Coordinates of C-alpha atoms and ligand atoms in Angstrom, one line a residue:
M826 CA -12.4 -40.3 -151.1
P827 CA -10.3 -40.6 -148.0
P828 CA -7.5 -43.2 -148.2
S829 CA -8.4 -46.7 -147.2
A830 CA -6.9 -47.7 -143.8
D831 CA -5.0 -51.0 -143.2
L832 CA -6.5 -51.3 -139.8
I833 CA -9.3 -49.6 -137.8
V834 CA -9.8 -50.0 -134.0
E835 CA -13.4 -49.0 -133.1
N836 CA -15.7 -49.1 -130.1
A837 CA -12.9 -47.9 -127.9
S838 CA -12.6 -45.4 -125.0
I839 CA -9.5 -43.8 -126.4
L840 CA -7.3 -41.6 -124.2
T841 CA -5.1 -39.9 -126.7
M842 CA -2.9 -38.0 -124.2
D843 CA -3.1 -35.2 -126.7
P844 CA -4.5 -32.1 -124.8
D845 CA -6.1 -30.7 -128.0
T846 CA -8.4 -33.7 -128.5
P847 CA -8.1 -35.8 -125.4
R848 CA -10.8 -38.4 -126.3
A849 CA -11.9 -40.4 -129.3
E850 CA -13.9 -43.6 -130.2
A851 CA -12.0 -45.0 -133.2
I852 CA -8.6 -44.8 -134.9
A853 CA -7.5 -45.5 -138.4
I854 CA -4.0 -46.8 -139.3
K855 CA -2.2 -46.9 -142.6
G856 CA 1.4 -47.7 -143.4
G857 CA 2.4 -47.8 -139.7
D858 CA 1.0 -44.3 -138.9
I859 CA -2.2 -43.0 -137.5
I860 CA -4.3 -41.3 -140.3
A861 CA -7.4 -40.5 -138.3
I862 CA -8.6 -40.5 -134.8
A863 CA -12.1 -39.3 -134.0
D864 CA -15.7 -40.5 -133.4
R865 CA -16.7 -43.8 -135.0
A866 CA -18.7 -42.4 -138.0
R867 CA -15.8 -40.2 -139.1
V868 CA -13.2 -42.9 -138.8
L869 CA -15.3 -45.5 -140.7
D870 CA -15.0 -43.2 -143.7
Y871 CA -11.5 -44.7 -144.0
K872 CA -12.8 -48.3 -144.1
G873 CA -12.1 -49.9 -147.5
A874 CA -12.5 -53.4 -148.8
G875 CA -9.1 -54.6 -147.4
T876 CA -9.4 -52.8 -144.0
R877 CA -9.2 -55.0 -140.9
V878 CA -11.4 -53.8 -138.1
I879 CA -10.8 -54.6 -134.5
D880 CA -13.6 -54.1 -131.9
A881 CA -12.1 -52.8 -128.7
G882 CA -15.3 -53.8 -126.8
G883 CA -15.5 -50.4 -125.1
G884 CA -12.2 -50.9 -123.4
S885 CA -9.5 -48.2 -123.1
V886 CA -7.1 -47.6 -125.9
L887 CA -3.9 -45.8 -124.9
P888 CA -0.7 -44.9 -126.6
G889 CA 1.6 -47.9 -126.5
F890 CA 3.6 -48.0 -123.3
I891 CA 7.1 -46.6 -123.4
E892 CA 9.3 -48.5 -120.9
A893 CA 12.0 -46.0 -120.0
H894 CA 14.4 -48.1 -118.0
M895 CA 14.7 -51.9 -118.3
H896 CA 17.1 -54.7 -119.0
L897 CA 15.7 -56.7 -121.9
F898 CA 18.3 -59.5 -122.2
G899 CA 18.6 -60.0 -118.5
G900 CA 14.9 -59.9 -118.0
A901 CA 14.3 -62.5 -120.7
A902 CA 17.0 -64.7 -119.2
E903 CA 15.3 -64.6 -115.8
L904 CA 11.9 -65.7 -117.1
D905 CA 12.9 -69.3 -116.3
N906 CA 14.5 -68.6 -112.9
L907 CA 12.9 -69.5 -109.6
H908 CA 10.8 -66.4 -108.7
L909 CA 11.1 -65.6 -105.0
A910 CA 9.3 -62.2 -104.8
G911 CA 6.9 -62.3 -101.9
V912 CA 8.5 -65.3 -100.4
H913 CA 9.2 -64.8 -96.7
G914 CA 10.7 -67.0 -93.9
F915 CA 13.0 -70.0 -94.0
D916 CA 10.3 -72.6 -94.5
A917 CA 8.7 -70.8 -97.4
L918 CA 12.1 -70.4 -99.0
R919 CA 12.8 -74.1 -98.6
D920 CA 9.4 -75.1 -100.0
A921 CA 10.1 -72.9 -103.0
I922 CA 13.6 -74.1 -103.7
R923 CA 13.3 -77.9 -103.3
P924 CA 10.6 -78.6 -105.9
Y925 CA 12.3 -76.2 -108.4
A926 CA 15.5 -78.1 -107.9
S927 CA 14.1 -81.5 -108.3
A928 CA 12.3 -80.5 -111.5
R929 CA 15.7 -79.5 -112.9
P930 CA 18.0 -82.5 -112.2
N931 CA 20.5 -81.4 -114.9
A932 CA 20.9 -77.7 -114.2
R933 CA 24.5 -76.9 -113.3
L934 CA 23.5 -73.9 -111.2
L935 CA 20.0 -73.3 -109.8
L936 CA 19.2 -69.6 -109.8
G937 CA 16.6 -67.8 -107.7
A938 CA 15.5 -64.2 -108.4
G939 CA 13.5 -61.4 -106.8
V940 CA 14.7 -61.9 -103.2
D941 CA 13.9 -59.3 -100.5
Y942 CA 16.8 -58.4 -98.3
S943 CA 14.6 -59.3 -95.4
I944 CA 13.6 -62.7 -96.8
L945 CA 14.4 -64.5 -93.5
S946 CA 13.7 -61.6 -91.2
S947 CA 14.8 -58.0 -91.0
D948 CA 17.6 -58.8 -88.5
E949 CA 18.9 -62.1 -89.8
P950 CA 21.1 -61.8 -92.9
V951 CA 21.0 -64.8 -95.3
T952 CA 24.2 -66.9 -95.1
R953 CA 25.4 -69.9 -97.1
H954 CA 24.5 -72.0 -94.0
H955 CA 20.8 -71.3 -94.4
L956 CA 21.0 -72.2 -98.1
D957 CA 23.1 -75.3 -97.3
R958 CA 20.3 -76.5 -95.0
I959 CA 17.9 -76.3 -97.9
I960 CA 20.1 -77.5 -100.7
P961 CA 23.6 -78.8 -99.7
D962 CA 24.5 -80.9 -102.7
R963 CA 24.0 -78.7 -105.7
P964 CA 25.1 -75.2 -106.5
F965 CA 22.4 -72.7 -105.7
A966 CA 22.4 -68.9 -105.8
M967 CA 19.7 -66.3 -105.6
S968 CA 19.7 -62.6 -106.4
A969 CA 18.1 -59.7 -104.7
S970 CA 15.2 -58.1 -106.6
D971 CA 17.5 -55.1 -107.2
H972 CA 20.2 -57.3 -108.7
H973 CA 22.9 -55.7 -106.6
T974 CA 23.3 -58.6 -104.1
M975 CA 23.4 -62.3 -104.5
W976 CA 23.5 -65.1 -101.9
A977 CA 25.0 -68.4 -102.7
N978 CA 25.4 -71.8 -100.9
T979 CA 28.7 -73.4 -100.1
K980 CA 28.7 -75.6 -103.3
A981 CA 28.3 -72.5 -105.5
L982 CA 30.9 -70.5 -103.7
E983 CA 33.4 -73.3 -103.7
Q984 CA 33.0 -74.3 -107.4
A985 CA 33.3 -70.6 -108.4
G986 CA 36.5 -70.3 -106.4
I987 CA 35.4 -67.5 -104.1
L988 CA 34.8 -69.4 -100.8
H989 CA 38.0 -68.0 -99.5
G990 CA 37.2 -64.4 -100.6
R991 CA 38.8 -62.3 -103.2
Q992 CA 40.1 -58.7 -103.5
L993 CA 37.6 -56.6 -105.5
G994 CA 37.2 -53.0 -106.8
P995 CA 35.6 -50.3 -104.7
G996 CA 31.9 -50.8 -104.0
N997 CA 32.1 -54.6 -104.5
E998 CA 32.4 -57.0 -101.6
I999 CA 32.4 -60.7 -100.8
V1000 CA 31.1 -60.6 -97.3
M1001 CA 33.4 -62.8 -95.0
G1002 CA 32.2 -64.8 -92.0
A1003 CA 33.8 -65.1 -88.6
D1004 CA 35.3 -68.4 -89.8
G1005 CA 37.4 -66.6 -92.4
L1006 CA 35.3 -68.0 -95.3
A1007 CA 32.8 -66.2 -97.5
A1008 CA 29.5 -65.8 -95.6
G1009 CA 27.4 -66.3 -98.7
E1010 CA 26.4 -62.7 -99.3
L1011 CA 27.9 -61.2 -102.5
R1012 CA 27.6 -57.4 -103.0
E1013 CA 27.6 -56.0 -106.5
G1014 CA 28.7 -57.5 -109.8
E1015 CA 32.4 -58.1 -109.2
A1016 CA 31.4 -60.2 -106.2
F1017 CA 28.8 -62.4 -107.8
G1018 CA 30.2 -62.3 -111.3
P1019 CA 32.5 -65.3 -110.7
I1020 CA 29.5 -67.5 -110.0
L1021 CA 27.6 -66.5 -113.1
E1022 CA 30.8 -66.8 -115.1
H1023 CA 31.8 -70.2 -113.7
F1024 CA 28.4 -71.7 -114.4
G1025 CA 28.1 -70.2 -117.9
Q1026 CA 25.4 -67.7 -116.8
N1027 CA 27.4 -64.6 -117.5
R1028 CA 25.6 -64.2 -120.9
T1029 CA 22.7 -62.9 -118.9
R1030 CA 24.9 -60.0 -117.9
L1031 CA 25.9 -59.2 -121.4
G1032 CA 26.0 -55.5 -121.8
L1033 CA 26.2 -54.8 -118.1
T1034 CA 29.9 -55.5 -118.3
G1035 CA 30.3 -52.7 -120.9
G1036 CA 32.3 -54.9 -123.3
E1037 CA 31.4 -57.3 -126.1
P1038 CA 31.2 -61.1 -125.8
E1039 CA 34.6 -62.7 -125.9
P1040 CA 35.1 -64.8 -127.9
Y1041 CA 32.4 -63.8 -130.4
P1042 CA 29.4 -66.2 -130.0
S1043 CA 29.1 -69.2 -132.3
A1044 CA 26.2 -69.4 -134.8
E1045 CA 24.2 -71.6 -132.3
E1046 CA 24.9 -69.2 -129.4
L1047 CA 23.9 -66.3 -131.5
A1048 CA 20.6 -67.9 -132.5
A1049 CA 19.9 -68.8 -128.9
D1050 CA 20.6 -65.3 -127.8
R1051 CA 18.4 -63.9 -130.5
D1052 CA 15.6 -66.3 -129.5
L1053 CA 16.0 -65.2 -125.9
M1054 CA 15.8 -61.5 -126.9
H1055 CA 12.7 -62.3 -128.9
R1056 CA 11.1 -64.0 -125.8
G1057 CA 11.8 -60.8 -123.9
L1058 CA 10.2 -58.7 -126.6
Q1059 CA 7.1 -61.0 -126.6
W1060 CA 6.8 -60.6 -122.9
C1061 CA 6.9 -56.8 -123.3
A1062 CA 4.4 -56.8 -126.2
Q1063 CA 2.1 -58.9 -124.0
H1064 CA 2.2 -56.1 -121.4
G1065 CA 1.3 -53.4 -123.9
I1066 CA 4.8 -52.1 -124.4
T1067 CA 5.7 -50.7 -127.8
S1068 CA 9.0 -48.9 -127.0
I1069 CA 11.9 -49.9 -124.8
Q1070 CA 14.7 -47.7 -123.5
N1071 CA 17.2 -50.4 -122.4
M1072 CA 19.6 -49.5 -119.7
D1073 CA 22.5 -51.8 -120.5
G1074 CA 24.0 -52.5 -123.8
N1075 CA 26.7 -53.0 -126.3
L1076 CA 27.1 -53.5 -130.0
Y1077 CA 26.3 -57.2 -129.7
Q1078 CA 22.8 -56.4 -128.4
L1079 CA 22.2 -54.0 -131.3
E1080 CA 23.3 -56.8 -133.7
L1081 CA 20.9 -59.3 -132.1
L1082 CA 18.0 -56.9 -132.4
A1083 CA 19.0 -55.9 -136.0
G1084 CA 18.9 -59.7 -136.7
L1085 CA 15.4 -59.9 -135.3
E1086 CA 14.3 -56.9 -137.3
E1087 CA 15.5 -58.6 -140.5
E1088 CA 13.4 -61.7 -139.5
G1089 CA 10.4 -59.5 -138.8
R1090 CA 10.6 -60.4 -135.1
L1091 CA 11.4 -57.0 -133.6
L1092 CA 8.2 -56.5 -131.7
C1093 CA 9.1 -53.3 -129.8
R1094 CA 11.1 -50.2 -130.8
T1095 CA 14.3 -50.5 -128.9
K1096 CA 17.0 -48.1 -127.8
I1097 CA 20.3 -49.6 -126.6
P1098 CA 22.9 -47.5 -124.8
F1099 CA 26.7 -47.8 -124.6
H1100 CA 27.6 -48.9 -121.1
F1101 CA 30.5 -46.9 -119.7
K1102 CA 32.4 -48.5 -116.7
N1103 CA 34.7 -46.7 -114.3
F1104 CA 37.8 -48.6 -115.6
M1105 CA 37.4 -47.3 -119.2
T1106 CA 39.2 -44.4 -120.7
L1107 CA 37.3 -41.5 -122.4
D1108 CA 38.4 -42.4 -125.9
I1109 CA 36.1 -45.5 -125.8
L1110 CA 33.2 -43.0 -126.1
E1111 CA 34.1 -42.9 -129.8
K1112 CA 32.5 -46.4 -129.9
A1113 CA 29.3 -44.9 -128.4
S1114 CA 29.3 -42.3 -131.2
R1115 CA 29.8 -45.0 -133.8
M1116 CA 26.8 -47.0 -132.3
A1117 CA 24.7 -43.8 -132.4
A1118 CA 25.6 -43.2 -136.1
A1119 CA 25.0 -46.8 -137.1
Y1120 CA 21.6 -47.3 -135.4
K1121 CA 19.2 -44.4 -135.6
S1122 CA 15.9 -45.7 -137.0
E1123 CA 12.5 -45.4 -135.4
W1124 CA 12.8 -49.2 -134.6
L1125 CA 16.3 -49.5 -133.4
S1126 CA 18.5 -46.8 -132.0
S1127 CA 21.4 -46.0 -129.7
G1128 CA 22.9 -42.6 -128.8
M1129 CA 22.9 -42.9 -125.1
V1130 CA 25.6 -43.6 -122.5
K1131 CA 24.6 -45.5 -119.4
V1132 CA 26.7 -45.1 -116.2
F1133 CA 26.4 -46.5 -112.7
Y1134 CA 27.5 -43.9 -110.1
D1135 CA 26.5 -45.9 -107.0
G1136 CA 24.9 -49.1 -105.8
V1137 CA 21.7 -49.5 -103.7
L1138 CA 20.4 -48.5 -100.2
D1139 CA 19.7 -52.0 -99.0
S1140 CA 23.4 -53.1 -99.2
W1141 CA 24.7 -49.7 -98.1
T1142 CA 26.3 -49.2 -101.5
A1143 CA 24.2 -46.1 -102.4
V1144 CA 26.2 -42.9 -102.0
M1145 CA 24.8 -40.6 -99.4
V1146 CA 25.5 -36.9 -98.5
D1147 CA 25.3 -37.8 -94.8
D1148 CA 25.9 -41.0 -92.9
Y1149 CA 23.4 -43.8 -93.3
A1150 CA 20.8 -43.5 -90.5
D1151 CA 21.5 -47.1 -89.4
R1152 CA 25.3 -47.1 -90.0
P1153 CA 27.1 -44.1 -88.5
G1154 CA 30.4 -43.2 -90.2
W1155 CA 29.4 -44.8 -93.5
R1156 CA 28.2 -42.9 -96.6
G1157 CA 28.7 -45.5 -99.3
E1158 CA 31.5 -45.7 -101.8
P1159 CA 31.0 -44.1 -105.3
L1160 CA 32.0 -46.0 -108.4
F1161 CA 33.4 -42.7 -109.8
T1162 CA 34.9 -39.7 -108.1
P1163 CA 32.9 -36.6 -108.9
E1164 CA 35.8 -35.2 -111.0
H1165 CA 36.0 -38.4 -113.0
F1166 CA 32.3 -38.5 -113.6
A1167 CA 32.3 -34.9 -114.7
Q1168 CA 35.0 -35.7 -117.3
V1169 CA 32.9 -38.5 -118.7
A1170 CA 29.8 -36.2 -118.7
V1171 CA 31.7 -33.4 -120.5
E1172 CA 33.0 -35.7 -123.2
A1173 CA 29.8 -37.7 -123.8
D1174 CA 27.8 -34.4 -123.9
R1175 CA 30.4 -32.9 -126.3
R1176 CA 29.7 -35.8 -128.6
G1177 CA 26.0 -35.0 -128.5
L1178 CA 25.2 -38.2 -126.7
Q1179 CA 22.5 -38.5 -124.0
I1180 CA 23.6 -39.6 -120.6
A1181 CA 21.7 -41.7 -118.1
V1182 CA 23.2 -42.4 -114.7
H1183 CA 22.1 -44.8 -112.0
S1184 CA 22.1 -42.6 -108.9
I1185 CA 20.2 -43.8 -105.9
G1186 CA 21.7 -42.0 -102.9
D1187 CA 21.4 -38.2 -102.5
G1188 CA 25.2 -38.0 -102.7
A1189 CA 25.2 -39.7 -106.1
V1190 CA 22.3 -37.6 -107.4
R1191 CA 24.2 -34.5 -106.4
A1192 CA 27.5 -35.6 -108.0
V1193 CA 25.7 -36.5 -111.2
L1194 CA 23.9 -33.2 -111.4
D1195 CA 27.3 -31.5 -110.8
G1196 CA 28.7 -33.4 -113.7
Y1197 CA 25.8 -32.4 -116.0
Q1198 CA 26.3 -28.8 -114.9
A1199 CA 30.0 -29.1 -115.7
A1200 CA 29.1 -30.4 -119.2
Q1201 CA 26.8 -27.4 -119.8
K1202 CA 29.5 -25.1 -118.7
A1203 CA 32.1 -26.7 -120.9
N1204 CA 30.0 -27.3 -124.0
G1205 CA 27.2 -24.7 -123.8
K1206 CA 23.6 -25.3 -123.0
R1207 CA 21.7 -27.5 -125.5
D1208 CA 18.6 -29.7 -125.4
S1209 CA 20.6 -32.6 -124.0
R1210 CA 17.9 -34.3 -121.8
H1211 CA 20.4 -36.1 -119.7
R1212 CA 18.8 -38.4 -117.1
V1213 CA 19.2 -39.4 -113.5
E1214 CA 18.0 -42.9 -112.9
H1215 CA 16.1 -43.9 -109.7
I1216 CA 16.8 -40.8 -107.4
E1217 CA 15.7 -42.8 -104.3
V1218 CA 16.9 -40.0 -102.0
T1219 CA 17.6 -36.4 -102.8
T1220 CA 18.0 -33.1 -100.9
P1221 CA 16.1 -29.8 -100.9
S1222 CA 18.9 -27.9 -102.7
D1223 CA 19.1 -30.5 -105.6
V1224 CA 15.4 -30.7 -106.3
P1225 CA 15.2 -27.5 -108.3
R1226 CA 18.4 -28.3 -110.3
F1227 CA 16.5 -30.9 -112.4
A1228 CA 14.4 -28.1 -114.0
E1229 CA 17.3 -25.6 -114.1
L1230 CA 19.6 -28.1 -115.9
G1231 CA 16.9 -29.7 -118.1
V1232 CA 17.6 -33.0 -116.5
I1233 CA 15.0 -35.8 -116.6
A1234 CA 14.1 -37.7 -113.4
S1235 CA 13.7 -41.3 -114.3
M1236 CA 11.6 -42.9 -111.5
Q1237 CA 10.2 -46.4 -110.9
P1238 CA 6.7 -46.5 -109.3
P1239 CA 7.1 -50.1 -108.1
H1240 CA 10.3 -49.4 -106.1
P1241 CA 9.4 -47.4 -103.0
P1242 CA 9.4 -49.5 -99.8
G1243 CA 5.9 -50.7 -99.2
A1244 CA 4.9 -50.4 -102.9
M1245 CA 4.0 -53.6 -104.7
N1246 CA 6.2 -56.4 -103.5
F1247 CA 9.0 -54.4 -101.8
P1248 CA 9.0 -54.5 -98.0
L1249 CA 9.4 -51.4 -95.8
E1250 CA 12.6 -52.7 -94.3
P1251 CA 15.5 -52.5 -94.3
T1252 CA 15.2 -49.6 -96.8
L1253 CA 13.4 -47.1 -94.5
S1254 CA 15.9 -47.6 -91.7
R1255 CA 18.8 -47.1 -94.0
I1256 CA 17.3 -43.8 -95.2
G1257 CA 16.3 -42.5 -91.8
R1258 CA 13.1 -40.6 -90.9
E1259 CA 14.7 -37.2 -91.6
K1260 CA 15.2 -38.0 -95.3
W1261 CA 11.8 -39.7 -95.9
P1262 CA 10.1 -36.6 -97.2
L1263 CA 12.5 -36.4 -100.2
S1264 CA 12.7 -40.2 -100.8
Y1265 CA 11.2 -41.5 -104.0
A1266 CA 9.9 -37.9 -104.3
W1267 CA 8.1 -38.1 -107.7
R1268 CA 5.6 -35.4 -106.8
T1269 CA 8.1 -33.0 -105.2
L1270 CA 10.3 -33.3 -108.3
K1271 CA 7.4 -32.8 -110.7
N1272 CA 6.1 -29.8 -108.8
A1273 CA 9.6 -28.3 -109.0
G1274 CA 9.4 -28.5 -112.8
A1275 CA 11.3 -31.8 -113.5
R1276 CA 10.2 -34.0 -116.3
V1277 CA 9.4 -37.3 -114.5
V1278 CA 9.5 -40.5 -116.6
F1279 CA 8.3 -43.9 -115.3
A1280 CA 9.6 -47.4 -115.7
S1281 CA 9.9 -50.8 -114.1
D1282 CA 13.6 -51.5 -114.2
W1283 CA 12.6 -55.0 -115.2
P1284 CA 13.7 -57.6 -114.0
V1285 CA 14.1 -55.6 -110.8
S1286 CA 10.3 -55.4 -110.7
P1287 CA 7.7 -56.9 -113.0
V1288 CA 7.7 -55.2 -116.4
D1289 CA 3.9 -54.6 -116.4
P1290 CA 3.2 -50.9 -116.8
I1291 CA -0.3 -51.3 -115.5
L1292 CA 1.1 -52.5 -112.1
G1293 CA 3.4 -49.4 -112.2
I1294 CA 0.5 -47.1 -112.9
Q1295 CA -1.4 -48.7 -110.0
A1296 CA 1.6 -48.3 -107.7
A1297 CA 1.9 -44.6 -108.6
V1298 CA -1.8 -43.9 -108.1
M1299 CA -1.9 -45.9 -104.8
R1300 CA 1.3 -44.6 -103.3
K1301 CA 0.8 -43.8 -99.6
P1302 CA 3.1 -41.9 -97.2
W1303 CA 5.1 -44.0 -94.8
A1304 CA 4.1 -41.8 -91.8
E1305 CA 1.8 -39.0 -91.0
G1306 CA 3.0 -35.6 -92.0
L1307 CA 5.0 -36.8 -95.0
P1308 CA 4.2 -35.2 -98.4
D1309 CA 1.8 -37.2 -100.7
Q1310 CA 4.0 -38.3 -103.6
S1311 CA 1.2 -40.2 -105.5
F1312 CA 0.3 -39.3 -109.1
S1313 CA -3.1 -39.0 -110.6
L1314 CA -4.2 -41.7 -113.1
H1315 CA -3.6 -39.4 -116.0
E1316 CA -0.2 -38.3 -114.8
S1317 CA 0.8 -41.9 -114.2
I1318 CA -0.2 -42.9 -117.8
A1319 CA 1.8 -39.9 -119.0
G1320 CA 4.8 -41.2 -117.2
Y1321 CA 4.7 -44.3 -119.3
T1322 CA 3.8 -42.6 -122.6
V1323 CA 4.2 -38.8 -123.1
E1324 CA 7.2 -38.5 -120.9
G1325 CA 8.9 -41.6 -122.3
A1326 CA 8.6 -40.2 -125.8
Y1327 CA 10.2 -36.9 -124.5
A1328 CA 13.0 -38.9 -122.9
E1329 CA 14.0 -40.2 -126.3
F1330 CA 13.4 -37.0 -128.3
M1331 CA 10.4 -38.5 -130.0
E1332 CA 7.5 -36.5 -128.7
H1333 CA 6.7 -35.4 -132.3
R1334 CA 6.1 -39.1 -133.3
K1335 CA 4.9 -41.0 -130.3
G1336 CA 3.6 -41.0 -126.7
R1337 CA 0.3 -39.6 -127.9
L1338 CA -2.3 -40.7 -130.4
K1339 CA -2.9 -38.2 -133.2
P1340 CA -2.8 -38.1 -137.0
G1341 CA 0.8 -38.4 -138.3
Y1342 CA 2.0 -40.1 -135.2
M1343 CA 3.2 -43.7 -135.2
A1344 CA 0.5 -46.3 -134.8
D1345 CA 1.8 -47.6 -131.5
L1346 CA -1.1 -48.4 -129.1
V1347 CA -2.5 -50.8 -126.6
A1348 CA -6.2 -51.8 -126.1
L1349 CA -7.1 -52.8 -122.6
S1350 CA -9.7 -55.3 -121.3
A1351 CA -11.8 -52.5 -119.8
D1352 CA -12.1 -48.8 -119.3
I1353 CA -9.1 -47.7 -117.2
E1354 CA -10.9 -44.5 -116.0
A1355 CA -13.9 -46.5 -114.8
T1356 CA -11.7 -48.9 -112.9
A1357 CA -11.1 -48.4 -109.1
P1358 CA -7.4 -47.7 -108.3
E1359 CA -7.2 -51.0 -106.2
A1360 CA -8.5 -53.0 -109.2
L1361 CA -6.2 -51.5 -111.9
H1362 CA -4.1 -54.7 -111.8
T1363 CA -7.1 -56.6 -113.2
L1364 CA -6.8 -54.7 -116.5
R1365 CA -5.0 -56.7 -119.2
P1366 CA -3.8 -55.7 -122.6
V1367 CA -5.9 -57.5 -125.2
T1368 CA -4.2 -56.1 -128.3
T1369 CA -0.9 -54.4 -128.7
I1370 CA -0.1 -52.6 -132.0
C1371 CA 3.3 -51.3 -132.9
G1372 CA 3.9 -49.5 -136.1
G1373 CA 0.5 -50.6 -137.3
K1374 CA 1.4 -54.3 -136.8
I1375 CA -0.3 -56.4 -134.2
T1376 CA 2.4 -57.5 -131.8
Y1377 CA 0.2 -59.2 -129.2
Q1378 CA -3.3 -60.4 -129.1
A1379 CA -4.9 -62.1 -126.1
Ligands
LIG1441 ZN1 18.4 -50.7 -114.2

């Protein structure tokens, strides 16, 4: 007698992502793991008196999505913000802000999110005066979809004490107007941090600062933060996500998640990194090692060091090898010198930690690869799986280095200009025609042997992996003669499953559906292979299962 399953999912078009047995009709789960996956008759042998059976209605069942780069706490905190993605023109902006503001008469600060740099037009930067014309009497600020720039009205700048500017660290800037006052545009965290801090919104940036909350939150604040985290997890489970590789973090976030696990509310497996900032000294990496030692279960883990090397293209803060195409003499300002970063990489690598570095410009990508190479030289070659995040521009000589050094390329299908809700400009002009062929070059990197993992960078773009898969499949060159960087459906799904598992050294336990693997899976509303690429976004998760437990049901 075969053992009796806890749960059976049948009548499904299962894509296992396992090359040995790519397809199946039914799957049996017991004790959080998969015990059988085959045709219906064979799997029903595992049906006992207490087995729950779910009919997938012929829809696709895939391995649960692994989100390889996102910001859980910040994403959850933004769920209530005014969403401005896709809003263009002054009138549309006004018509979005005013009703949002009047519905929240008591909010100290009104916050918008998801703004395009060309929200007014590609040649008219947003200033505080535009925002004052819409909302003069209450503090208002809105952040770019990439979260590297914020625009604020006069009230917000004034109350936060930055209307007259302030000296900031490299790469950060309060843009000043001709009148000697802040123009309203705030580039990078040190520039807009004072606004979030002044209005008590800095909690949303917890973990991005690298430190721990000071003072330690009260019991109420802790409960509120835990509930917020839970809301974020629910949002992810609703989108078929079973594993999260978070890209900001500290001990506090791990404690919040451990609290949720204790309450039975940890809906996704979560990995939280230690966030290393340029002002820290190397000995702080001892803390990263302690986090790794304390949290290493299949539900909650650490063991990664996250670093920002540069900013973003749209605000000219990404670090380029050559001058920006639209700003001669300027290549961006790195947050680390190459030598400093190499020291960090050598020490983190020596400790056996994985490293993930935000590197958008080709200059940043190169410096980070150099740092990984230095680490390999100093500590010897090991299966380190260090990662480069974003890689929006790269160079012919750096492309093969990913495979040579065993470095993972972490890419975001929703991010290329023209994909999903991101406009073509100003990004394409910043990069310049000459570098377009190696911009967001997923296919080129994959063909050169790099492991390419996919993610949303939520809340930079919507967390929905199905939208990401669609964006990867539908990717079109910006001009004739450019290489086709699109992925096939199967490759795109692998980017959110198989490759995600590899990125966290868990390919023997997840990312595929096979006996002995974790029962992490998502059932979709229809058959993904029978769905036209342009209709992929109509597919919805109907059931998400993580560790054999149902974490979402439509
Ligand atoms: Zn990110």
